[in-house]
Amino acid sequence: AADGHTYDHEILQDYLKGGPRRSLYDESITLTLEIMIPNHDKKKQLTEFLENVLTEIVELAEIFPDYLSAEKAGILCSRARDFATRLKSQKFCRQVEMMRGKFIQRLKNLSFFLQFDTNTLATQLTDRCSRTEKTKTALGLALNAIQANSGCSKEVVGLCQQVFEELLQNSEEIQGDQISSTGEVVLQKDSMRQQLKCLKHAQGIVVKEQQLGDSEAELLGLRLKLCPLLENLTLTDNMIGPNGAKQLAEGLLSCQRLIKLRLKGNHVGPIGGKALAECFNKDNILELANLEGNRIGDEGAMAWGLLLQRSSLLQDLDLERNEISPAGCKELNIGLQSSKCLSILYLSGNKLGDLGVKKLADGLKQSNCLKTLFLGANDIGPPGMGIIGKILEVSKTLSRLVLYENPLSAAGIENLAKVLVDNTIVQRIVLRKTLLRDSGAKIVGKMLTSNTSLQRLTLQENEIGDDGLSCLCAGFKENKILKFVDLSRNNFTDTGSSELIDYLLHAQTLEQICLNGHSFSHDNVGTIESICSEKNIKVTI
């Protein structure tokens, strides 16, 4: 091939036997031959040009075969078009334009690089690409090509943009068996680096219980910048810390379609919690955020409170087990007042106490959308229950209240019960392990005789004895709406079972009752099961 005098198709094919055989190369070579064959009088110039084309293509293919071929072929075609124009080969010009048109059509589908300049692109590539020597070499060649053609047409620059997009994707398309019908991709830690190349079209990314650390989270964060269709990110029960959370937050800045973010059971801490909240601007469409068990503390809680104030669509916010104290409630309180959509708020397992409830009170009273409130295990006592009672007096939406593992005692439940007597909104209450005992059960039973809205009541593990059971059953009989009752693991015996059996015989609305963990005789257990079977009541005993 070097002498430039005996080119023909057969020799050319022999020359290329050891090189890449992709369609782009073949098309580029075919187009180049179109100038050589009809312009034999220009053979010397054409030979030099063809030799340059082939040499550069083969060299680039050896350096980085999967990534830069399209970009370099595009630039060479641009040079060929200019050369052919000088030779007035119209046929070749038309074919080159057709090829360029294909590149440009693909470019139109890109949105990531609409705002383009060399410096910005170089910075973005440095952040996103793997650090192999081949990648660095390829990037250098590509950036040199852009800089060398700084005065060329927008189409040529566009070709380079298109190739960089392919480079960032590592020239791999998402495989049909890696993405579900809902657009969800499930990643595994062992193969995560390879799978990360296939996320451009993913609508959901799921990584559960894979012990992902900050290094994996950093890689995923970089890749998220190229996932414009992402709607759901689930990274529950991993080992992501503050640094990993910050990298994820940077990636999420580009995910304007994100609706659901689940990071339960990681270790993002206050810094990570704040970074994740701040990555969502006022135009975000986030509907669900779960940061349970991440120890985001007061700093993180305040950041999410601020997000609640500027987010118009957030409906479900889970901040359970995050070491939030009364100091972290200020912004949450304001967020509750301004939110138009928040319907579920999880705050169980924090350190709110009575003071924290007081600091949230205004927001809870003024909320026009909150339906479910979890405040379990927050060391809330009778004073806090008094505040919750006042909230229920004015709330028009709060229908589910979860208060498990708070030291309410009889005094605390009395503050709640006197409001529930006339309340027509609350339908579900969880009072598991709240130290009610018989005195508290008596108050609950009395309340049930008048309440007309409560459908589900959980009173398990409250040290309630037979006397308390008798008072509860009296209330159950009078109540006309109760559907579910959980009385598991209290202190009932056969002495109190007669009252329970009598209630079950007359129950009109009950659909399910839980009676695990009691000292009932075999005969009484059989009687209860028989009655429930006849009345189509589901029972566990």
Coordinates of C-alpha atoms in Angstrom, one line a residue:
A1 CA 0.0 0.0 0.0
A2 CA 2.9 2.3 0.6
D3 CA 3.9 3.0 -3.0
G4 CA 0.4 4.4 -3.8
H5 CA 0.3 3.2 -7.3
T6 CA -1.5 -0.2 -7.2
Y7 CA -4.6 0.5 -5.1
D8 CA -7.6 -1.6 -5.9
H9 CA -10.4 -3.1 -3.8
E10 CA -8.8 -6.4 -3.4
I11 CA -5.5 -4.9 -2.1
L12 CA -7.4 -2.7 0.2
Q13 CA -9.3 -5.6 1.7
D14 CA -6.0 -7.4 2.3
Y15 CA -4.6 -4.3 4.0
L16 CA -7.5 -4.3 6.4
K17 CA -7.7 -8.0 7.2
G18 CA -5.9 -7.5 10.6
G19 CA -7.8 -4.3 11.4
P20 CA -11.3 -3.4 12.6
R21 CA -14.1 -4.3 10.4
R22 CA -16.9 -2.1 11.7
S23 CA -19.4 -0.6 9.3
L24 CA -18.2 2.9 10.0
Y25 CA -14.7 2.0 8.9
D26 CA -16.0 0.3 5.8
E27 CA -18.2 3.2 4.9
S28 CA -15.4 5.7 5.4
I29 CA -13.1 3.7 3.2
T30 CA -15.7 3.2 0.5
L31 CA -16.4 6.9 0.4
T32 CA -12.7 7.6 0.1
L33 CA -12.4 5.1 -2.8
E34 CA -15.1 7.0 -4.6
I35 CA -12.7 9.9 -5.0
M36 CA -9.7 7.8 -6.0
I37 CA -11.4 5.8 -8.8
P38 CA -12.9 8.5 -10.9
N39 CA -10.0 11.0 -10.3
H40 CA -7.1 8.9 -11.4
D41 CA -5.2 11.9 -12.7
K42 CA -5.0 13.1 -9.1
K43 CA -3.6 9.8 -7.9
K44 CA -0.7 11.1 -5.9
Q45 CA -2.8 13.5 -3.9
L46 CA -5.5 10.9 -3.4
T47 CA -3.0 8.2 -2.4
E48 CA -1.6 10.4 0.3
F49 CA -5.1 11.3 1.5
L50 CA -6.2 7.6 1.5
E51 CA -3.0 6.5 3.3
N52 CA -3.7 9.1 6.0
V53 CA -7.3 8.0 6.4
L54 CA -6.3 4.3 6.8
T55 CA -3.4 4.9 9.1
E56 CA -5.3 7.2 11.4
I57 CA -8.3 4.8 11.6
V58 CA -6.1 1.8 12.3
E59 CA -4.0 3.6 14.9
L60 CA -7.1 4.8 16.7
A61 CA -8.6 1.4 16.6
E62 CA -5.6 -0.1 18.2
I63 CA -5.6 2.5 21.0
F64 CA -9.3 2.6 21.7
P65 CA -11.2 0.4 19.3
D66 CA -14.7 0.7 20.8
Y67 CA -14.9 4.4 21.5
L68 CA -13.3 6.9 19.1
S69 CA -13.8 5.2 15.8
A70 CA -17.0 7.0 15.0
E71 CA -15.6 10.4 16.1
K72 CA -12.4 10.1 14.1
A73 CA -14.2 8.7 11.1
G74 CA -16.5 11.6 11.2
I75 CA -13.7 14.1 11.3
L76 CA -11.9 12.3 8.4
C77 CA -15.1 12.3 6.4
S78 CA -15.3 16.1 6.9
R79 CA -11.8 16.4 5.6
A80 CA -12.6 14.2 2.7
R81 CA -15.6 16.3 1.8
D82 CA -13.5 19.4 1.7
F83 CA -10.9 17.7 -0.4
A84 CA -13.6 16.2 -2.7
T85 CA -15.1 19.7 -3.1
R86 CA -11.8 21.0 -4.5
L87 CA -11.8 18.0 -6.9
K88 CA -15.5 18.8 -7.8
S89 CA -16.6 15.3 -7.1
Q90 CA -20.3 15.9 -6.5
K91 CA -21.1 12.2 -6.1
F92 CA -18.7 11.8 -3.3
C93 CA -20.0 15.0 -1.6
R94 CA -23.5 13.7 -1.6
Q95 CA -22.4 10.4 -0.1
V96 CA -20.4 12.2 2.6
E97 CA -23.4 14.4 3.4
M98 CA -25.5 11.3 3.8
M99 CA -23.1 9.8 6.3
R100 CA -22.7 13.1 8.1
G101 CA -26.5 13.3 8.2
K102 CA -26.7 10.0 10.1
F103 CA -24.2 11.3 12.7
I104 CA -26.1 14.6 13.1
Q105 CA -29.5 12.8 13.4
R106 CA -28.0 10.8 16.3
L107 CA -26.7 14.0 17.8
K108 CA -30.1 15.6 17.9
N109 CA -31.2 13.0 20.4
L110 CA -28.6 14.2 22.9
S111 CA -29.5 16.8 25.5
F112 CA -26.5 16.4 27.8
F113 CA -24.1 18.3 25.6
L114 CA -26.3 21.1 24.3
Q115 CA -24.2 23.6 26.1
F116 CA -20.7 22.7 24.9
D117 CA -17.2 24.0 25.2
T118 CA -13.9 22.3 25.3
N119 CA -12.9 23.2 28.8
T120 CA -16.3 22.2 30.3
L121 CA -16.3 19.0 28.4
A122 CA -12.7 18.1 29.5
T123 CA -13.7 18.7 33.1
Q124 CA -16.8 16.6 32.8
L125 CA -15.0 13.8 31.2
T126 CA -12.3 13.8 33.8
D127 CA -15.0 13.4 36.5
R128 CA -16.9 10.6 34.7
C129 CA -14.6 8.3 32.9
S130 CA -12.5 5.4 34.2
R131 CA -8.9 6.3 34.7
T132 CA -7.3 3.8 32.4
E133 CA -4.3 4.9 30.4
K134 CA -6.1 4.0 27.1
T135 CA -9.0 6.3 28.1
K136 CA -6.7 9.2 28.9
T137 CA -5.0 8.7 25.5
A138 CA -8.3 8.6 23.7
L139 CA -9.5 11.7 25.5
G140 CA -6.4 13.5 24.6
L141 CA -6.7 12.6 20.9
A142 CA -10.4 13.6 20.9
L143 CA -9.8 17.0 22.6
N144 CA -6.9 17.7 20.2
A145 CA -9.3 17.0 17.3
I146 CA -11.8 19.5 18.7
Q147 CA -9.2 22.2 19.3
A148 CA -7.6 21.7 15.9
N149 CA -11.0 22.2 14.3
S150 CA -12.1 25.1 16.4
G151 CA -13.1 27.1 13.3
C152 CA -14.9 24.2 11.6
S153 CA -18.6 23.9 11.2
K154 CA -21.0 23.1 14.0
E155 CA -21.6 19.7 12.5
V156 CA -18.0 18.6 13.0
V157 CA -18.1 19.7 16.6
G158 CA -21.3 17.9 16.9
L159 CA -19.7 14.7 15.7
C160 CA -17.2 15.0 18.5
Q161 CA -20.0 15.6 21.0
Q162 CA -21.7 12.5 19.8
V163 CA -18.6 10.4 20.3
F164 CA -18.0 11.7 23.8
E165 CA -21.5 10.6 24.7
E166 CA -20.6 7.1 23.4
L167 CA -17.3 7.2 25.3
L168 CA -19.1 8.0 28.5
Q169 CA -21.4 5.0 27.9
N170 CA -18.4 2.8 27.1
S171 CA -20.0 2.0 23.8
E172 CA -22.4 -0.5 25.5
E173 CA -26.2 -0.6 25.1
I174 CA -28.5 -1.8 27.8
Q175 CA -29.3 -5.4 27.3
G176 CA -32.9 -6.6 27.3
D177 CA -32.3 -9.1 30.1
Q178 CA -30.8 -6.5 32.4
I179 CA -33.8 -4.1 32.4
S180 CA -37.3 -5.0 33.5
S181 CA -40.5 -4.1 31.7
T182 CA -40.8 -1.2 34.1
G183 CA -37.3 0.1 33.2
E184 CA -35.7 -1.1 36.4
V185 CA -32.1 -2.3 36.7
V186 CA -31.0 -4.4 39.7
L187 CA -27.3 -4.1 40.3
Q188 CA -25.0 -6.5 42.1
K189 CA -21.8 -5.4 43.8
D190 CA -19.6 -8.0 42.2
S191 CA -20.5 -6.9 38.7
M192 CA -21.5 -3.4 39.4
R193 CA -18.6 -1.7 37.5
Q194 CA -19.6 -3.5 34.4
Q195 CA -23.4 -2.9 34.9
L196 CA -22.8 0.8 35.5
K197 CA -22.1 1.1 31.8
C198 CA -25.6 0.2 31.0
L199 CA -27.8 2.7 32.8
K200 CA -28.5 5.5 30.3
H201 CA -32.1 4.3 29.7
A202 CA -32.8 3.0 33.2
Q203 CA -35.9 4.4 34.9
G204 CA -35.1 2.6 38.1
I205 CA -31.9 1.5 39.8
V206 CA -32.0 -1.0 42.7
V207 CA -29.1 -2.1 44.9
K208 CA -30.3 -3.8 48.1
E209 CA -28.1 -5.4 50.9
Q210 CA -24.9 -5.4 48.8
Q211 CA -22.6 -3.7 51.3
L212 CA -22.0 -0.8 48.9
G213 CA -19.5 1.6 50.4
D214 CA -18.4 5.1 49.5
S215 CA -16.2 4.0 46.6
E216 CA -19.1 2.3 44.8
A217 CA -21.5 5.1 45.7
E218 CA -19.0 7.5 44.1
L219 CA -19.0 5.5 40.8
L220 CA -22.7 5.4 40.8
G221 CA -23.0 9.1 41.5
L222 CA -20.8 9.8 38.5
R223 CA -23.0 7.6 36.3
L224 CA -26.2 9.2 37.6
K225 CA -25.2 12.3 35.7
L226 CA -26.0 10.4 32.5
C227 CA -29.3 9.0 33.6
P228 CA -31.9 11.6 32.6
L229 CA -34.8 9.1 32.6
L230 CA -34.2 7.9 36.2
E231 CA -37.3 8.0 38.4
N232 CA -36.5 5.6 41.2
L233 CA -33.2 5.1 43.1
T234 CA -33.2 2.4 45.8
L235 CA -30.0 1.8 47.7
T236 CA -31.4 0.3 51.0
D237 CA -29.3 -1.5 53.6
N238 CA -25.8 -0.8 52.3
M239 CA -22.8 0.9 53.9
I240 CA -22.9 4.3 52.2
G241 CA -21.3 7.0 54.3
P242 CA -21.1 10.8 54.1
N243 CA -18.7 11.0 51.2
G244 CA -20.6 8.5 49.1
A245 CA -23.9 10.4 49.8
K246 CA -22.3 13.6 48.6
Q247 CA -21.2 12.0 45.4
L248 CA -24.7 10.6 44.9
A249 CA -26.2 14.0 45.5
E250 CA -24.0 15.5 42.8
G251 CA -25.2 12.9 40.4
L252 CA -28.8 13.4 41.4
L253 CA -28.6 17.0 40.3
S254 CA -28.9 15.7 36.7
C255 CA -31.9 13.4 37.5
Q256 CA -34.7 15.9 37.1
R257 CA -37.3 13.1 36.7
L258 CA -36.5 11.4 40.1
I259 CA -39.7 10.5 42.0
K260 CA -38.5 8.0 44.6
L261 CA -35.3 8.0 46.7
R262 CA -34.8 5.1 49.1
L263 CA -31.6 5.1 51.2
K264 CA -32.8 3.3 54.3
G265 CA -30.2 1.6 56.5
N266 CA -27.0 3.4 55.4
H267 CA -24.6 5.7 57.3
V268 CA -24.9 9.0 55.5
G269 CA -24.8 11.1 58.7
P270 CA -25.6 14.8 59.0
I271 CA -23.3 15.8 56.1
G272 CA -24.7 13.2 53.7
G273 CA -28.3 13.9 54.8
K274 CA -27.9 17.6 54.2
A275 CA -26.2 17.1 50.8
L276 CA -29.0 14.8 49.6
A277 CA -31.7 17.3 50.6
E278 CA -29.9 20.2 49.0
C279 CA -29.5 18.5 45.6
F280 CA -33.2 18.9 44.9
N281 CA -34.1 22.4 43.6
K282 CA -37.5 24.1 43.7
D283 CA -38.6 22.5 40.5
N284 CA -38.0 18.9 41.7
I285 CA -40.8 16.3 41.4
L286 CA -39.7 14.1 44.3
E287 CA -42.6 12.3 45.8
L288 CA -41.0 9.8 48.2
A289 CA -37.8 10.0 50.3
N290 CA -36.7 7.3 52.7
L291 CA -33.7 8.0 54.9
E292 CA -34.6 5.7 57.8
G293 CA -31.7 4.7 60.0
N294 CA -29.0 7.1 58.6
R295 CA -28.2 9.2 61.7
I296 CA -28.7 12.4 59.8
G297 CA -29.2 14.2 63.2
D298 CA -30.6 17.7 63.6
E299 CA -28.5 19.2 60.7
G300 CA -29.9 16.7 58.3
A301 CA -33.5 17.1 59.6
M302 CA -33.3 20.8 59.1
A303 CA -32.1 20.4 55.5
W304 CA -35.0 18.1 54.8
G305 CA -37.4 20.5 56.5
L306 CA -36.1 23.2 54.1
L307 CA -36.7 20.9 51.2
L308 CA -40.2 20.3 52.4
Q309 CA -40.7 24.1 52.2
R310 CA -39.7 24.3 48.6
S311 CA -40.9 21.0 47.3
S312 CA -44.4 21.0 45.9
L313 CA -44.8 17.3 45.3
L314 CA -43.2 15.5 48.3
Q315 CA -45.8 13.1 49.7
D316 CA -43.9 10.6 51.8
L317 CA -40.9 11.5 54.0
D318 CA -39.3 8.9 56.2
L319 CA -36.8 10.2 58.8
E320 CA -37.1 7.4 61.4
R321 CA -34.2 6.4 63.6
N322 CA -32.1 9.4 62.7
E323 CA -31.2 10.8 66.2
I324 CA -33.3 13.9 65.6
S325 CA -33.9 16.0 68.8
P326 CA -36.2 19.1 69.4
A327 CA -33.4 21.3 67.9
G328 CA -34.0 19.7 64.5
C329 CA -37.7 20.3 64.4
K330 CA -37.9 24.0 63.5
E331 CA -37.6 23.7 59.7
L332 CA -39.7 20.6 59.7
N333 CA -42.4 22.5 61.5
I334 CA -42.4 25.3 58.9
G335 CA -42.3 22.7 56.1
L336 CA -45.4 21.0 57.5
Q337 CA -47.2 24.4 57.4
S338 CA -46.3 25.1 53.8
S339 CA -46.5 21.7 52.3
K340 CA -49.4 21.0 50.0
C341 CA -48.8 17.3 49.4
L342 CA -47.1 15.6 52.4
S343 CA -49.4 12.9 53.5
I344 CA -47.1 10.5 55.4
L345 CA -44.4 11.6 57.9
Y346 CA -42.2 9.0 59.7
L347 CA -40.4 10.3 62.8
S348 CA -40.3 7.2 65.0
G349 CA -37.2 6.2 66.8
N350 CA -35.8 9.7 67.3
K351 CA -35.3 11.8 70.4
L352 CA -38.1 14.3 70.1
G353 CA -39.7 14.0 73.6
D354 CA -42.5 16.2 74.7
L355 CA -40.5 19.3 73.6
G356 CA -40.1 18.0 70.1
V357 CA -43.8 17.4 69.8
K358 CA -44.4 21.0 71.0
K359 CA -42.1 22.4 68.4
L360 CA -43.9 20.4 65.6
A361 CA -47.4 21.3 66.9
D362 CA -48.1 24.4 64.8
G363 CA -47.1 22.6 61.6
L364 CA -49.2 19.5 62.5
K365 CA -52.2 21.7 63.3
Q366 CA -52.0 23.7 60.1
S367 CA -51.2 20.9 57.7
N368 CA -54.1 20.3 55.3
C369 CA -52.7 17.1 53.8
L370 CA -51.0 15.0 56.5
K371 CA -52.8 11.7 56.9
T372 CA -50.3 9.5 58.7
L373 CA -47.9 10.4 61.5
F374 CA -45.4 8.0 63.1
L375 CA -44.1 9.1 66.5
G376 CA -43.2 5.8 68.0
A377 CA -40.2 5.4 70.4
N378 CA -39.7 9.1 71.0
D379 CA -40.0 9.2 74.8
I380 CA -43.3 11.1 74.6
G381 CA -45.1 11.2 77.9
P382 CA -48.4 12.6 79.2
P383 CA -47.5 16.3 78.4
G384 CA -46.7 15.4 74.8
M385 CA -50.0 13.4 74.6
G386 CA -51.8 16.6 75.7
I387 CA -50.3 18.4 72.8
I388 CA -51.2 15.6 70.4
G389 CA -54.7 15.8 71.7
K390 CA -54.9 19.5 70.8
I391 CA -53.5 18.7 67.3
L392 CA -56.3 16.2 66.8
E393 CA -58.9 18.7 67.8
V394 CA -58.1 20.9 64.8
S395 CA -56.7 18.5 62.2
K396 CA -59.1 17.7 59.4
T397 CA -56.9 15.1 57.7
L398 CA -54.8 13.1 60.3
S399 CA -56.4 9.6 60.2
R400 CA -53.5 7.3 61.3
L401 CA -51.5 7.8 64.5
V402 CA -48.6 5.5 65.5
L403 CA -47.3 6.0 69.1
Y404 CA -45.7 2.7 70.0
E405 CA -43.1 2.4 72.7
N406 CA -43.8 5.8 74.4
P407 CA -44.3 6.0 78.1
L408 CA -47.8 7.3 77.9
S409 CA -49.3 5.5 80.9
A410 CA -52.9 6.1 81.9
A411 CA -52.4 9.8 82.3
G412 CA -51.1 10.1 78.7
I413 CA -53.9 8.0 77.2
E414 CA -56.5 10.0 79.0
N415 CA -55.2 13.2 77.3
L416 CA -55.7 11.4 74.0
A417 CA -59.0 9.6 74.8
K418 CA -60.9 12.7 75.7
V419 CA -60.3 14.1 72.2
L420 CA -61.1 10.8 70.5
V421 CA -64.5 10.6 72.1
D422 CA -65.9 13.1 69.5
N423 CA -63.2 12.8 66.8
T424 CA -64.5 11.6 63.4
I425 CA -61.2 11.7 61.5
V426 CA -58.8 9.2 63.2
Q427 CA -59.3 5.7 61.9
R428 CA -56.1 3.9 63.1
I429 CA -54.1 4.1 66.3
V430 CA -51.1 2.0 67.4
L431 CA -50.4 2.1 71.1
R432 CA -48.1 -1.0 71.4
K433 CA -46.0 -1.1 74.5
T434 CA -47.1 2.3 76.0
L435 CA -47.6 1.2 79.7
L436 CA -51.4 1.4 79.6
R437 CA -52.0 -1.4 82.1
D438 CA -55.6 -1.9 83.4
S439 CA -56.1 1.7 84.3
G440 CA -55.3 2.8 80.7
A441 CA -57.4 0.0 79.2
K442 CA -60.4 1.3 81.2
I443 CA -60.0 4.7 79.7
V444 CA -59.7 3.3 76.2
G445 CA -62.8 1.1 76.7
K446 CA -64.8 4.1 77.8
M447 CA -63.7 6.1 74.8
L448 CA -64.7 3.3 72.4
T449 CA -68.3 3.5 73.6
S450 CA -68.6 7.0 72.0
N451 CA -66.1 7.0 69.2
T452 CA -67.5 6.7 65.6
S453 CA -64.4 6.6 63.4
L454 CA -61.7 4.3 64.9
Q455 CA -61.5 1.1 62.8
R456 CA -58.1 -0.3 63.8
L457 CA -56.6 -0.4 67.3
T458 CA -53.3 -1.9 68.4
L459 CA -52.8 -2.5 72.2
Q460 CA -50.3 -5.3 72.3
E461 CA -47.6 -5.5 75.1
N462 CA -49.3 -3.2 77.5
E463 CA -49.4 -5.3 80.7
I464 CA -53.2 -5.3 80.6
G465 CA -54.9 -7.9 82.8
D466 CA -58.3 -9.5 83.0
D467 CA -59.9 -6.4 84.6
G468 CA -58.6 -4.2 81.8
L469 CA -59.8 -6.8 79.2
S470 CA -63.3 -6.7 80.7
C471 CA -63.4 -2.9 80.3
L472 CA -62.1 -3.1 76.8
C473 CA -64.8 -5.7 75.8
A474 CA -67.5 -3.5 77.2
G475 CA -66.3 -0.7 74.9
F476 CA -66.0 -3.1 72.0
K477 CA -69.6 -4.2 72.3
E478 CA -70.8 -0.6 72.2
N479 CA -68.6 0.4 69.3
K480 CA -70.2 0.1 65.8
I481 CA -67.2 0.5 63.5
L482 CA -64.1 -1.3 64.9
K483 CA -62.7 -3.8 62.4
F484 CA -59.3 -4.8 63.7
V485 CA -58.0 -5.3 67.3
D486 CA -54.5 -6.4 68.4
L487 CA -54.4 -7.5 72.1
S488 CA -51.3 -9.8 71.8
R489 CA -48.9 -10.4 74.6
N490 CA -50.8 -8.9 77.5
N491 CA -51.7 -10.7 80.8
F492 CA -55.1 -12.3 80.0
T493 CA -56.1 -15.6 81.6
D494 CA -59.2 -17.8 81.4
T495 CA -60.8 -15.5 84.0
G496 CA -61.1 -12.8 81.4
S497 CA -61.7 -15.0 78.4
S498 CA -65.5 -15.2 79.2
E499 CA -65.8 -11.5 78.6
L500 CA -63.9 -11.9 75.3
I501 CA -66.0 -14.8 74.1
D502 CA -69.2 -12.9 74.9
Y503 CA -67.9 -9.9 72.8
L504 CA -67.0 -12.2 69.9
L505 CA -70.5 -13.7 69.9
H506 CA -72.0 -10.3 69.5
A507 CA -69.4 -8.6 67.3
Q508 CA -70.9 -7.0 64.2
T509 CA -68.1 -5.2 62.4
L510 CA -64.9 -7.1 63.6
E511 CA -62.9 -8.6 60.8
Q512 CA -59.6 -9.6 62.6
I513 CA -58.4 -10.0 66.2
C514 CA -54.9 -10.9 67.4
L515 CA -54.6 -12.8 70.8
N516 CA -51.1 -14.3 70.7
G517 CA -49.2 -14.8 74.0
H518 CA -52.0 -15.4 76.5
S519 CA -52.6 -18.2 79.1
F520 CA -55.9 -19.4 77.8
S521 CA -56.9 -23.0 78.2
H522 CA -57.1 -25.4 75.3
D523 CA -61.0 -25.4 75.6
N524 CA -61.2 -21.6 75.6
V525 CA -58.9 -21.4 72.6
G526 CA -61.0 -23.8 70.7
T527 CA -64.2 -21.9 71.6
I528 CA -62.7 -18.6 70.4
E529 CA -61.5 -20.2 67.1
S530 CA -64.9 -21.8 66.5
I531 CA -66.8 -18.5 67.0
C532 CA -64.4 -16.6 64.8
S533 CA -64.7 -19.3 62.1
E534 CA -68.5 -19.1 62.2
K535 CA -68.5 -15.3 62.0
N536 CA -65.7 -15.1 59.4
I537 CA -63.4 -13.3 61.7
K538 CA -59.6 -13.9 61.2
V539 CA -58.0 -14.8 64.5
T540 CA -54.4 -15.5 65.6
I541 CA -54.2 -17.0 69.1

